[in-house]
Amino acid sequence: KVDQPTRKTTTLLDEKTGDMTELIEPSAKLSTTEKAKIEEWIKDILSNPRIKGVALCGSFPPGLSPNTYHFISSCLLPNNIVDRPVLFVDAVSDLDCLKSGRIDILKINADEASNLLGKGSFLSDSKFDLENLALEVSNSFRIPTVALTNGPKLAALTSTSGSDRISVLYTLPDLVEILNQHPEFASINSKILLNPIGAGDTCSAVFFTEYLETKNPEQSFKK
């Protein structure tokens, strides 16, 4: 518990274009005492042997150190240790932990991945370029599994287990077309507007949950 609200978010939708955006108010700064309590609480949780996985998603409010993710990852054993909790990351800021050798899965979008490598925005529509980008991120940061999304059409995954590596490309279905054919929506005489905000978070939640149950990255990301 902290003394101040962390943030407030307002979602805006343009009915004509279907464009969506969010306005996120600044968070109140956490005190040094609150920061210490949060880190101690995290350390206690991670010491529980029943913890199967840890997901680091998004960014922290002001007051937490840029090394907070690194602190969390350092509480875990390296990712080559059997039966340790799986460390999943869906974030692109404050990522000193990327080179820690403790991350098992990194799931971000193509632009974020390209920026991590210092290449700027990802402008290619080629599925092979997306696949190569995932491979380059995996090799550069020694992360066994890297999953990349690229808008509503393509996604890619590369995963290494021992000496074996798989690389998979996914083509996403047209959701608007699917909804237009559904009886519940077919009778509605208006344009279907989709809110894409939170789609990445939903993808991460389903992917990681499935992976913890199956340990199959290819099928888990496909879900």
PDB file of N, CA, C and O in Angstrom, residues 101-175:
ATOM      1  N   GLY A 101      20.982 -12.863 -17.745  1.00  0.00           N
ATOM      2  CA  GLY A 101      21.001 -14.309 -17.895  1.00  0.00           C
ATOM      3  C   GLY A 101      19.917 -15.000 -17.092  1.00  0.00           C
ATOM      4  O   GLY A 101      19.965 -16.208 -16.869  1.00  0.00           O
ATOM      5  N   ARG A 102      18.913 -14.229 -16.666  1.00  0.00           N
ATOM      6  CA  ARG A 102      17.837 -14.786 -15.849  1.00  0.00           C
ATOM      7  C   ARG A 102      16.475 -14.741 -16.537  1.00  0.00           C
ATOM      8  O   ARG A 102      15.528 -15.321 -16.047  1.00  0.00           O
ATOM      9  N   ILE A 103      16.373 -14.031 -17.651  1.00  0.00           N
ATOM     10  CA  ILE A 103      15.095 -13.932 -18.355  1.00  0.00           C
ATOM     11  C   ILE A 103      14.885 -15.178 -19.217  1.00  0.00           C
ATOM     12  O   ILE A 103      15.755 -15.579 -19.990  1.00  0.00           O
ATOM     13  N   ASP A 104      13.729 -15.784 -19.082  1.00  0.00           N
ATOM     14  CA  ASP A 104      13.384 -16.964 -19.874  1.00  0.00           C
ATOM     15  C   ASP A 104      12.608 -16.604 -21.129  1.00  0.00           C
ATOM     16  O   ASP A 104      12.809 -17.200 -22.188  1.00  0.00           O
ATOM     17  N   ILE A 105      11.689 -15.630 -21.008  1.00  0.00           N
ATOM     18  CA  ILE A 105      10.818 -15.259 -22.126  1.00  0.00           C
ATOM     19  C   ILE A 105      10.733 -13.736 -22.201  1.00  0.00           C
ATOM     20  O   ILE A 105      10.449 -13.071 -21.196  1.00  0.00           O
ATOM     21  N   LEU A 106      10.956 -13.187 -23.383  1.00  0.00           N
ATOM     22  CA  LEU A 106      10.732 -11.763 -23.642  1.00  0.00           C
ATOM     23  C   LEU A 106       9.660 -11.650 -24.706  1.00  0.00           C
ATOM     24  O   LEU A 106       9.789 -12.206 -25.792  1.00  0.00           O
ATOM     25  N   LYS A 107       8.573 -10.943 -24.389  1.00  0.00           N
ATOM     26  CA  LYS A 107       7.481 -10.757 -25.357  1.00  0.00           C
ATOM     27  C   LYS A 107       7.232  -9.261 -25.511  1.00  0.00           C
ATOM     28  O   LYS A 107       6.768  -8.591 -24.577  1.00  0.00           O
ATOM     29  N   ILE A 108       7.600  -8.714 -26.670  1.00  0.00           N
ATOM     30  CA  ILE A 108       7.401  -7.298 -26.959  1.00  0.00           C
ATOM     31  C   ILE A 108       6.974  -7.171 -28.418  1.00  0.00           C
ATOM     32  O   ILE A 108       6.824  -8.167 -29.112  1.00  0.00           O
ATOM     33  N   ASN A 109       6.759  -5.926 -28.889  1.00  0.00           N
ATOM     34  CA  ASN A 109       6.403  -5.780 -30.297  1.00  0.00           C
ATOM     35  C   ASN A 109       7.643  -5.489 -31.141  1.00  0.00           C
ATOM     36  O   ASN A 109       8.744  -5.256 -30.616  1.00  0.00           O
ATOM     37  N   ALA A 110       7.461  -5.507 -32.450  1.00  0.00           N
ATOM     38  CA  ALA A 110       8.595  -5.397 -33.369  1.00  0.00           C
ATOM     39  C   ALA A 110       9.322  -4.060 -33.240  1.00  0.00           C
ATOM     40  O   ALA A 110      10.557  -4.007 -33.290  1.00  0.00           O
ATOM     41  N   ASP A 111       8.573  -2.968 -33.082  1.00  0.00           N
ATOM     42  CA  ASP A 111       9.205  -1.657 -32.909  1.00  0.00           C
ATOM     43  C   ASP A 111      10.074  -1.636 -31.657  1.00  0.00           C
ATOM     44  O   ASP A 111      11.207  -1.123 -31.664  1.00  0.00           O
ATOM     45  N   GLU A 112       9.533  -2.175 -30.573  1.00  0.00           N
ATOM     46  CA  GLU A 112      10.273  -2.197 -29.314  1.00  0.00           C
ATOM     47  C   GLU A 112      11.550  -3.035 -29.443  1.00  0.00           C
ATOM     48  O   GLU A 112      12.613  -2.657 -28.952  1.00  0.00           O
ATOM     49  N   ALA A 113      11.441  -4.167 -30.129  1.00  0.00           N
ATOM     50  CA  ALA A 113      12.601  -5.038 -30.326  1.00  0.00           C
ATOM     51  C   ALA A 113      13.666  -4.344 -31.174  1.00  0.00           C
ATOM     52  O   ALA A 113      14.868  -4.403 -30.874  1.00  0.00           O
ATOM     53  N   SER A 114      13.232  -3.687 -32.243  1.00  0.00           N
ATOM     54  CA  SER A 114      14.164  -2.990 -33.124  1.00  0.00           C
ATOM     55  C   SER A 114      14.873  -1.858 -32.386  1.00  0.00           C
ATOM     56  O   SER A 114      16.082  -1.641 -32.555  1.00  0.00           O
ATOM     57  N   ASN A 115      14.123  -1.149 -31.538  1.00  0.00           N
ATOM     58  CA  ASN A 115      14.719  -0.064 -30.751  1.00  0.00           C
ATOM     59  C   ASN A 115      15.722  -0.590 -29.727  1.00  0.00           C
ATOM     60  O   ASN A 115      16.733   0.061 -29.445  1.00  0.00           O
ATOM     61  N   LEU A 116      15.443  -1.757 -29.163  1.00  0.00           N
ATOM     62  CA  LEU A 116      16.392  -2.369 -28.224  1.00  0.00           C
ATOM     63  C   LEU A 116      17.741  -2.599 -28.872  1.00  0.00           C
ATOM     64  O   LEU A 116      18.791  -2.498 -28.231  1.00  0.00           O
ATOM     65  N   LEU A 117      17.714  -2.907 -30.170  1.00  0.00           N
ATOM     66  CA  LEU A 117      18.945  -3.173 -30.915  1.00  0.00           C
ATOM     67  C   LEU A 117      19.549  -1.907 -31.516  1.00  0.00           C
ATOM     68  O   LEU A 117      20.545  -1.963 -32.234  1.00  0.00           O
ATOM     69  N   GLY A 118      18.927  -0.755 -31.228  1.00  0.00           N
ATOM     70  CA  GLY A 118      19.439   0.517 -31.731  1.00  0.00           C
ATOM     71  C   GLY A 118      19.157   0.768 -33.188  1.00  0.00           C
ATOM     72  O   GLY A 118      19.852   1.557 -33.843  1.00  0.00           O
ATOM     73  N   LYS A 119      18.113   0.127 -33.730  1.00  0.00           N
ATOM     74  CA  LYS A 119      17.810   0.239 -35.161  1.00  0.00           C
ATOM     75  C   LYS A 119      16.632   1.156 -35.466  1.00  0.00           C
ATOM     76  O   LYS A 119      16.266   1.316 -36.628  1.00  0.00           O
ATOM     77  N   GLY A 120      15.999   1.726 -34.450  1.00  0.00           N
ATOM     78  CA  GLY A 120      14.830   2.561 -34.688  1.00  0.00           C
ATOM     79  C   GLY A 120      13.596   1.722 -34.950  1.00  0.00           C
ATOM     80  O   GLY A 120      13.569   0.518 -34.672  1.00  0.00           O
ATOM     81  N   SER A 121      12.559   2.339 -35.502  1.00  0.00           N
ATOM     82  CA  SER A 121      11.288   1.653 -35.730  1.00  0.00           C
ATOM     83  C   SER A 121      11.434   0.537 -36.749  1.00  0.00           C
ATOM     84  O   SER A 121      12.244   0.614 -37.680  1.00  0.00           O
ATOM     85  N   PHE A 122      10.619  -0.504 -36.586  1.00  0.00           N
ATOM     86  CA  PHE A 122      10.610  -1.640 -37.518  1.00  0.00           C
ATOM     87  C   PHE A 122       9.633  -1.310 -38.641  1.00  0.00           C
ATOM     88  O   PHE A 122       8.430  -1.225 -38.436  1.00  0.00           O
ATOM     89  N   LEU A 123      10.151  -1.126 -39.856  1.00  0.00           N
ATOM     90  CA  LEU A 123       9.329  -0.656 -40.970  1.00  0.00           C
ATOM     91  C   LEU A 123       9.035  -1.727 -42.009  1.00  0.00           C
ATOM     92  O   LEU A 123       8.309  -1.477 -42.967  1.00  0.00           O
ATOM     93  N   SER A 124       9.560  -2.912 -41.829  1.00  0.00           N
ATOM     94  CA  SER A 124       9.409  -3.961 -42.837  1.00  0.00           C
ATOM     95  C   SER A 124       8.094  -4.717 -42.662  1.00  0.00           C
ATOM     96  O   SER A 124       7.621  -4.926 -41.554  1.00  0.00           O
ATOM     97  N   ASP A 125       7.497  -5.129 -43.800  1.00  0.00           N
ATOM     98  CA  ASP A 125       6.322  -5.996 -43.788  1.00  0.00           C
ATOM     99  C   ASP A 125       6.700  -7.448 -44.049  1.00  0.00           C
ATOM    100  O   ASP A 125       5.834  -8.318 -44.138  1.00  0.00           O
ATOM    101  N   SER A 126       7.992  -7.713 -44.172  1.00  0.00           N
ATOM    102  CA  SER A 126       8.452  -9.058 -44.503  1.00  0.00           C
ATOM    103  C   SER A 126       8.413  -9.967 -43.279  1.00  0.00           C
ATOM    104  O   SER A 126       8.935  -9.615 -42.215  1.00  0.00           O
ATOM    105  N   LYS A 127       7.801 -11.122 -43.424  1.00  0.00           N
ATOM    106  CA  LYS A 127       7.745 -12.066 -42.311  1.00  0.00           C
ATOM    107  C   LYS A 127       9.139 -12.597 -41.974  1.00  0.00           C
ATOM    108  O   LYS A 127       9.430 -12.933 -40.819  1.00  0.00           O
ATOM    109  N   PHE A 128      10.022 -12.647 -42.986  1.00  0.00           N
ATOM    110  CA  PHE A 128      11.373 -13.132 -42.745  1.00  0.00           C
ATOM    111  C   PHE A 128      12.180 -12.124 -41.929  1.00  0.00           C
ATOM    112  O   PHE A 128      12.995 -12.499 -41.081  1.00  0.00           O
ATOM    113  N   ASP A 129      11.962 -10.827 -42.157  1.00  0.00           N
ATOM    114  CA  ASP A 129      12.631  -9.799 -41.367  1.00  0.00           C
ATOM    115  C   ASP A 129      12.171  -9.856 -39.915  1.00  0.00           C
ATOM    116  O   ASP A 129      12.963  -9.655 -38.994  1.00  0.00           O
ATOM    117  N   LEU A 130      10.893 -10.140 -39.693  1.00  0.00           N
ATOM    118  CA  LEU A 130      10.369 -10.247 -38.332  1.00  0.00           C
ATOM    119  C   LEU A 130      10.992 -11.450 -37.620  1.00  0.00           C
ATOM    120  O   LEU A 130      11.378 -11.365 -36.449  1.00  0.00           O
ATOM    121  N   GLU A 131      11.099 -12.554 -38.334  1.00  0.00           N
ATOM    122  CA  GLU A 131      11.716 -13.755 -37.771  1.00  0.00           C
ATOM    123  C   GLU A 131      13.179 -13.496 -37.420  1.00  0.00           C
ATOM    124  O   GLU A 131      13.652 -13.880 -36.338  1.00  0.00           O
ATOM    125  N   ASN A 132      13.903 -12.834 -38.319  1.00  0.00           N
ATOM    126  CA  ASN A 132      15.319 -12.544 -38.073  1.00  0.00           C
ATOM    127  C   ASN A 132      15.494 -11.580 -36.904  1.00  0.00           C
ATOM    128  O   ASN A 132      16.476 -11.674 -36.150  1.00  0.00           O
ATOM    129  N   LEU A 133      14.546 -10.654 -36.739  1.00  0.00           N
ATOM    130  CA  LEU A 133      14.597  -9.710 -35.626  1.00  0.00           C
ATOM    131  C   LEU A 133      14.479 -10.457 -34.295  1.00  0.00           C
ATOM    132  O   LEU A 133      15.210 -10.175 -33.335  1.00  0.00           O
ATOM    133  N   ALA A 134      13.559 -11.411 -34.231  1.00  0.00           N
ATOM    134  CA  ALA A 134      13.402 -12.209 -33.009  1.00  0.00           C
ATOM    135  C   ALA A 134      14.685 -12.984 -32.703  1.00  0.00           C
ATOM    136  O   ALA A 134      15.125 -13.049 -31.542  1.00  0.00           O
ATOM    137  N   LEU A 135      15.294 -13.559 -33.729  1.00  0.00           N
ATOM    138  CA  LEU A 135      16.541 -14.302 -33.549  1.00  0.00           C
ATOM    139  C   LEU A 135      17.662 -13.396 -33.049  1.00  0.00           C
ATOM    140  O   LEU A 135      18.440 -13.777 -32.167  1.00  0.00           O
ATOM    141  N   GLU A 136      17.741 -12.186 -33.589  1.00  0.00           N
ATOM    142  CA  GLU A 136      18.810 -11.266 -33.215  1.00  0.00           C
ATOM    143  C   GLU A 136      18.659 -10.821 -31.761  1.00  0.00           C
ATOM    144  O   GLU A 136      19.648 -10.723 -31.020  1.00  0.00           O
ATOM    145  N   VAL A 137      17.424 -10.548 -31.335  1.00  0.00           N
ATOM    146  CA  VAL A 137      17.195 -10.165 -29.940  1.00  0.00           C
ATOM    147  C   VAL A 137      17.566 -11.322 -29.007  1.00  0.00           C
ATOM    148  O   VAL A 137      18.223 -11.135 -27.978  1.00  0.00           O
ATOM    149  N   SER A 138      17.148 -12.518 -29.375  1.00  0.00           N
ATOM    150  CA  SER A 138      17.455 -13.704 -28.569  1.00  0.00           C
ATOM    151  C   SER A 138      18.959 -13.894 -28.412  1.00  0.00           C
ATOM    152  O   SER A 138      19.463 -14.127 -27.300  1.00  0.00           O
ATOM    153  N   ASN A 139      19.691 -13.767 -29.505  1.00  0.00           N
ATOM    154  CA  ASN A 139      21.141 -13.959 -29.468  1.00  0.00           C
ATOM    155  C   ASN A 139      21.857 -12.816 -28.745  1.00  0.00           C
ATOM    156  O   ASN A 139      22.826 -13.048 -28.012  1.00  0.00           O
ATOM    157  N   SER A 140      21.375 -11.591 -28.946  1.00  0.00           N
ATOM    158  CA  SER A 140      22.046 -10.424 -28.363  1.00  0.00           C
ATOM    159  C   SER A 140      21.942 -10.396 -26.847  1.00  0.00           C
ATOM    160  O   SER A 140      22.879  -9.981 -26.155  1.00  0.00           O
ATOM    161  N   PHE A 141      20.806 -10.852 -26.320  1.00  0.00           N
ATOM    162  CA  PHE A 141      20.582 -10.750 -24.877  1.00  0.00           C
ATOM    163  C   PHE A 141      20.542 -12.116 -24.174  1.00  0.00           C
ATOM    164  O   PHE A 141      20.208 -12.193 -22.999  1.00  0.00           O
ATOM    165  N   ARG A 142      20.871 -13.175 -24.901  1.00  0.00           N
ATOM    166  CA  ARG A 142      20.925 -14.529 -24.325  1.00  0.00           C
ATOM    167  C   ARG A 142      19.594 -14.900 -23.657  1.00  0.00           C
ATOM    168  O   ARG A 142      19.556 -15.416 -22.548  1.00  0.00           O
ATOM    169  N   ILE A 143      18.496 -14.619 -24.370  1.00  0.00           N
ATOM    170  CA  ILE A 143      17.160 -14.943 -23.866  1.00  0.00           C
ATOM    171  C   ILE A 143      16.643 -16.151 -24.650  1.00  0.00           C
ATOM    172  O   ILE A 143      16.510 -16.083 -25.870  1.00  0.00           O
ATOM    173  N   PRO A 144      16.349 -17.259 -23.986  1.00  0.00           N
ATOM    174  CA  PRO A 144      15.974 -18.485 -24.705  1.00  0.00           C
ATOM    175  C   PRO A 144      14.756 -18.339 -25.607  1.00  0.00           C
ATOM    176  O   PRO A 144      14.737 -18.869 -26.717  1.00  0.00           O
ATOM    177  N   THR A 145      13.720 -17.629 -25.130  1.00  0.00           N
ATOM    178  CA  THR A 145      12.494 -17.502 -25.925  1.00  0.00           C
ATOM    179  C   THR A 145      12.153 -16.034 -26.122  1.00  0.00           C
ATOM    180  O   THR A 145      12.028 -15.280 -25.153  1.00  0.00           O
ATOM    181  N   VAL A 146      12.002 -15.632 -27.392  1.00  0.00           N
ATOM    182  CA  VAL A 146      11.603 -14.260 -27.734  1.00  0.00           C
ATOM    183  C   VAL A 146      10.369 -14.338 -28.626  1.00  0.00           C
ATOM    184  O   VAL A 146      10.371 -15.019 -29.650  1.00  0.00           O
ATOM    185  N   ALA A 147       9.308 -13.648 -28.228  1.00  0.00           N
ATOM    186  CA  ALA A 147       8.062 -13.599 -28.997  1.00  0.00           C
ATOM    187  C   ALA A 147       7.799 -12.150 -29.387  1.00  0.00           C
ATOM    188  O   ALA A 147       7.802 -11.261 -28.530  1.00  0.00           O
ATOM    189  N   LEU A 148       7.574 -11.910 -30.675  1.00  0.00           N
ATOM    190  CA  LEU A 148       7.346 -10.557 -31.184  1.00  0.00           C
ATOM    191  C   LEU A 148       5.990 -10.469 -31.863  1.00  0.00           C
ATOM    192  O   LEU A 148       5.624 -11.350 -32.646  1.00  0.00           O
ATOM    193  N   THR A 149       5.263  -9.415 -31.564  1.00  0.00           N
ATOM    194  CA  THR A 149       4.040  -9.105 -32.302  1.00  0.00           C
ATOM    195  C   THR A 149       4.327  -7.942 -33.238  1.00  0.00           C
ATOM    196  O   THR A 149       5.230  -7.143 -32.997  1.00  0.00           O
ATOM    197  N   ASN A 150       3.540  -7.863 -34.319  1.00  0.00           N
ATOM    198  CA  ASN A 150       3.731  -6.770 -35.282  1.00  0.00           C
ATOM    199  C   ASN A 150       2.370  -6.329 -35.806  1.00  0.00           C
ATOM    200  O   ASN A 150       2.019  -6.569 -36.963  1.00  0.00           O
ATOM    201  N   GLY A 151       1.589  -5.693 -34.919  1.00  0.00           N
ATOM    202  CA  GLY A 151       0.272  -5.229 -35.317  1.00  0.00           C
ATOM    203  C   GLY A 151      -0.708  -6.375 -35.450  1.00  0.00           C
ATOM    204  O   GLY A 151      -0.534  -7.445 -34.867  1.00  0.00           O
ATOM    205  N   PRO A 152      -1.745  -6.188 -36.254  1.00  0.00           N
ATOM    206  CA  PRO A 152      -2.829  -7.176 -36.324  1.00  0.00           C
ATOM    207  C   PRO A 152      -2.603  -8.322 -37.315  1.00  0.00           C
ATOM    208  O   PRO A 152      -3.503  -9.123 -37.516  1.00  0.00           O
ATOM    209  N   LYS A 153      -1.418  -8.411 -37.914  1.00  0.00           N
ATOM    210  CA  LYS A 153      -1.254  -9.402 -38.990  1.00  0.00           C
ATOM    211  C   LYS A 153      -0.246 -10.503 -38.681  1.00  0.00           C
ATOM    212  O   LYS A 153      -0.508 -11.667 -38.946  1.00  0.00           O
ATOM    213  N   LEU A 154       0.941 -10.132 -38.183  1.00  0.00           N
ATOM    214  CA  LEU A 154       2.008 -11.105 -38.042  1.00  0.00           C
ATOM    215  C   LEU A 154       2.555 -11.161 -36.622  1.00  0.00           C
ATOM    216  O   LEU A 154       2.495 -10.181 -35.877  1.00  0.00           O
ATOM    217  N   ALA A 155       3.112 -12.314 -36.269  1.00  0.00           N
ATOM    218  CA  ALA A 155       3.837 -12.483 -35.022  1.00  0.00           C
ATOM    219  C   ALA A 155       4.920 -13.528 -35.271  1.00  0.00           C
ATOM    220  O   ALA A 155       4.821 -14.341 -36.189  1.00  0.00           O
ATOM    221  N   ALA A 156       5.957 -13.489 -34.458  1.00  0.00           N
ATOM    222  CA  ALA A 156       7.061 -14.443 -34.623  1.00  0.00           C
ATOM    223  C   ALA A 156       7.562 -14.886 -33.265  1.00  0.00           C
ATOM    224  O   ALA A 156       7.501 -14.133 -32.288  1.00  0.00           O
ATOM    225  N   LEU A 157       8.066 -16.118 -33.228  1.00  0.00           N
ATOM    226  CA  LEU A 157       8.631 -16.659 -31.997  1.00  0.00           C
ATOM    227  C   LEU A 157       9.874 -17.455 -32.324  1.00  0.00           C
ATOM    228  O   LEU A 157       9.921 -18.184 -33.317  1.00  0.00           O
ATOM    229  N   THR A 158      10.904 -17.274 -31.503  1.00  0.00           N
ATOM    230  CA  THR A 158      12.071 -18.138 -31.567  1.00  0.00           C
ATOM    231  C   THR A 158      12.338 -18.659 -30.169  1.00  0.00           C
ATOM    232  O   THR A 158      12.185 -17.930 -29.187  1.00  0.00           O
ATOM    233  N   SER A 159      12.695 -19.935 -30.074  1.00  0.00           N
ATOM    234  CA  SER A 159      12.878 -20.538 -28.760  1.00  0.00           C
ATOM    235  C   SER A 159      13.982 -21.587 -28.817  1.00  0.00           C
ATOM    236  O   SER A 159      14.039 -22.391 -29.758  1.00  0.00           O
ATOM    237  N   THR A 160      14.850 -21.548 -27.804  1.00  0.00           N
ATOM    238  CA  THR A 160      15.972 -22.467 -27.731  1.00  0.00           C
ATOM    239  C   THR A 160      15.850 -23.336 -26.491  1.00  0.00           C
ATOM    240  O   THR A 160      15.547 -22.842 -25.401  1.00  0.00           O
ATOM    241  N   SER A 161      16.091 -24.632 -26.673  1.00  0.00           N
ATOM    242  CA  SER A 161      16.130 -25.568 -25.551  1.00  0.00           C
ATOM    243  C   SER A 161      17.326 -26.484 -25.774  1.00  0.00           C
ATOM    244  O   SER A 161      17.317 -27.325 -26.674  1.00  0.00           O
ATOM    245  N   GLY A 162      18.376 -26.264 -24.977  1.00  0.00           N
ATOM    246  CA  GLY A 162      19.608 -27.013 -25.204  1.00  0.00           C
ATOM    247  C   GLY A 162      20.211 -26.639 -26.537  1.00  0.00           C
ATOM    248  O   GLY A 162      20.448 -25.459 -26.815  1.00  0.00           O
ATOM    249  N   SER A 163      20.437 -27.610 -27.401  1.00  0.00           N
ATOM    250  CA  SER A 163      21.005 -27.341 -28.733  1.00  0.00           C
ATOM    251  C   SER A 163      19.930 -27.194 -29.798  1.00  0.00           C
ATOM    252  O   SER A 163      20.237 -26.970 -30.975  1.00  0.00           O
ATOM    253  N   ASP A 164      18.666 -27.312 -29.404  1.00  0.00           N
ATOM    254  CA  ASP A 164      17.558 -27.230 -30.356  1.00  0.00           C
ATOM    255  C   ASP A 164      16.955 -25.830 -30.370  1.00  0.00           C
ATOM    256  O   ASP A 164      16.748 -25.219 -29.323  1.00  0.00           O
ATOM    257  N   ARG A 165      16.660 -25.343 -31.573  1.00  0.00           N
ATOM    258  CA  ARG A 165      16.003 -24.039 -31.714  1.00  0.00           C
ATOM    259  C   ARG A 165      14.846 -24.166 -32.698  1.00  0.00           C
ATOM    260  O   ARG A 165      14.979 -24.812 -33.733  1.00  0.00           O
ATOM    261  N   ILE A 166      13.721 -23.540 -32.345  1.00  0.00           N
ATOM    262  CA  ILE A 166      12.607 -23.456 -33.273  1.00  0.00           C
ATOM    263  C   ILE A 166      12.342 -21.991 -33.584  1.00  0.00           C
ATOM    264  O   ILE A 166      12.562 -21.113 -32.750  1.00  0.00           O
ATOM    265  N   SER A 167      11.889 -21.711 -34.795  1.00  0.00           N
ATOM    266  CA  SER A 167      11.445 -20.374 -35.192  1.00  0.00           C
ATOM    267  C   SER A 167      10.102 -20.537 -35.882  1.00  0.00           C
ATOM    268  O   SER A 167       9.974 -21.338 -36.821  1.00  0.00           O
ATOM    269  N   VAL A 168       9.114 -19.779 -35.413  1.00  0.00           N
ATOM    270  CA  VAL A 168       7.747 -19.944 -35.899  1.00  0.00           C
ATOM    271  C   VAL A 168       7.179 -18.579 -36.272  1.00  0.00           C
ATOM    272  O   VAL A 168       7.374 -17.593 -35.556  1.00  0.00           O
ATOM    273  N   LEU A 169       6.471 -18.530 -37.409  1.00  0.00           N
ATOM    274  CA  LEU A 169       5.751 -17.330 -37.826  1.00  0.00           C
ATOM    275  C   LEU A 169       4.256 -17.590 -37.723  1.00  0.00           C
ATOM    276  O   LEU A 169       3.780 -18.676 -38.048  1.00  0.00           O
ATOM    277  N   TYR A 170       3.513 -16.596 -37.263  1.00  0.00           N
ATOM    278  CA  TYR A 170       2.069 -16.719 -37.093  1.00  0.00           C
ATOM    279  C   TYR A 170       1.369 -15.649 -37.920  1.00  0.00           C
ATOM    280  O   TYR A 170       1.781 -14.491 -37.929  1.00  0.00           O
ATOM    281  N   THR A 171       0.318 -16.041 -38.613  1.00  0.00           N
ATOM    282  CA  THR A 171      -0.536 -15.083 -39.324  1.00  0.00           C
ATOM    283  C   THR A 171      -1.831 -14.944 -38.543  1.00  0.00           C
ATOM    284  O   THR A 171      -2.511 -15.935 -38.272  1.00  0.00           O
ATOM    285  N   LEU A 172      -2.168 -13.726 -38.189  1.00  0.00           N
ATOM    286  CA  LEU A 172      -3.355 -13.480 -37.370  1.00  0.00           C
ATOM    287  C   LEU A 172      -4.590 -13.326 -38.252  1.00  0.00           C
ATOM    288  O   LEU A 172      -4.516 -12.693 -39.310  1.00  0.00           O
ATOM    289  N   PRO A 173      -5.724 -13.856 -37.819  1.00  0.00           N
ATOM    290  CA  PRO A 173      -6.963 -13.706 -38.600  1.00  0.00           C
ATOM    291  C   PRO A 173      -7.492 -12.275 -38.508  1.00  0.00           C
ATOM    292  O   PRO A 173      -7.147 -11.523 -37.586  1.00  0.00           O
ATOM    293  N   ASP A 174      -8.319 -11.896 -39.476  1.00  0.00           N
ATOM    294  CA  ASP A 174      -8.952 -10.575 -39.493  1.00  0.00           C
ATOM    295  C   ASP A 174     -10.145 -10.610 -38.532  1.00  0.00           C
ATOM    296  O   ASP A 174     -11.195 -11.166 -38.846  1.00  0.00           O
ATOM    297  N   LEU A 175      -9.991 -10.017 -37.374  1.00  0.00           N
ATOM    298  CA  LEU A 175     -11.022 -10.101 -36.336  1.00  0.00           C
ATOM    299  C   LEU A 175     -12.309  -9.388 -36.745  1.00  0.00           C
ATOM    300  O   LEU A 175     -13.410  -9.868 -36.460  1.00  0.00           O
TER     301      LEU A 175
END
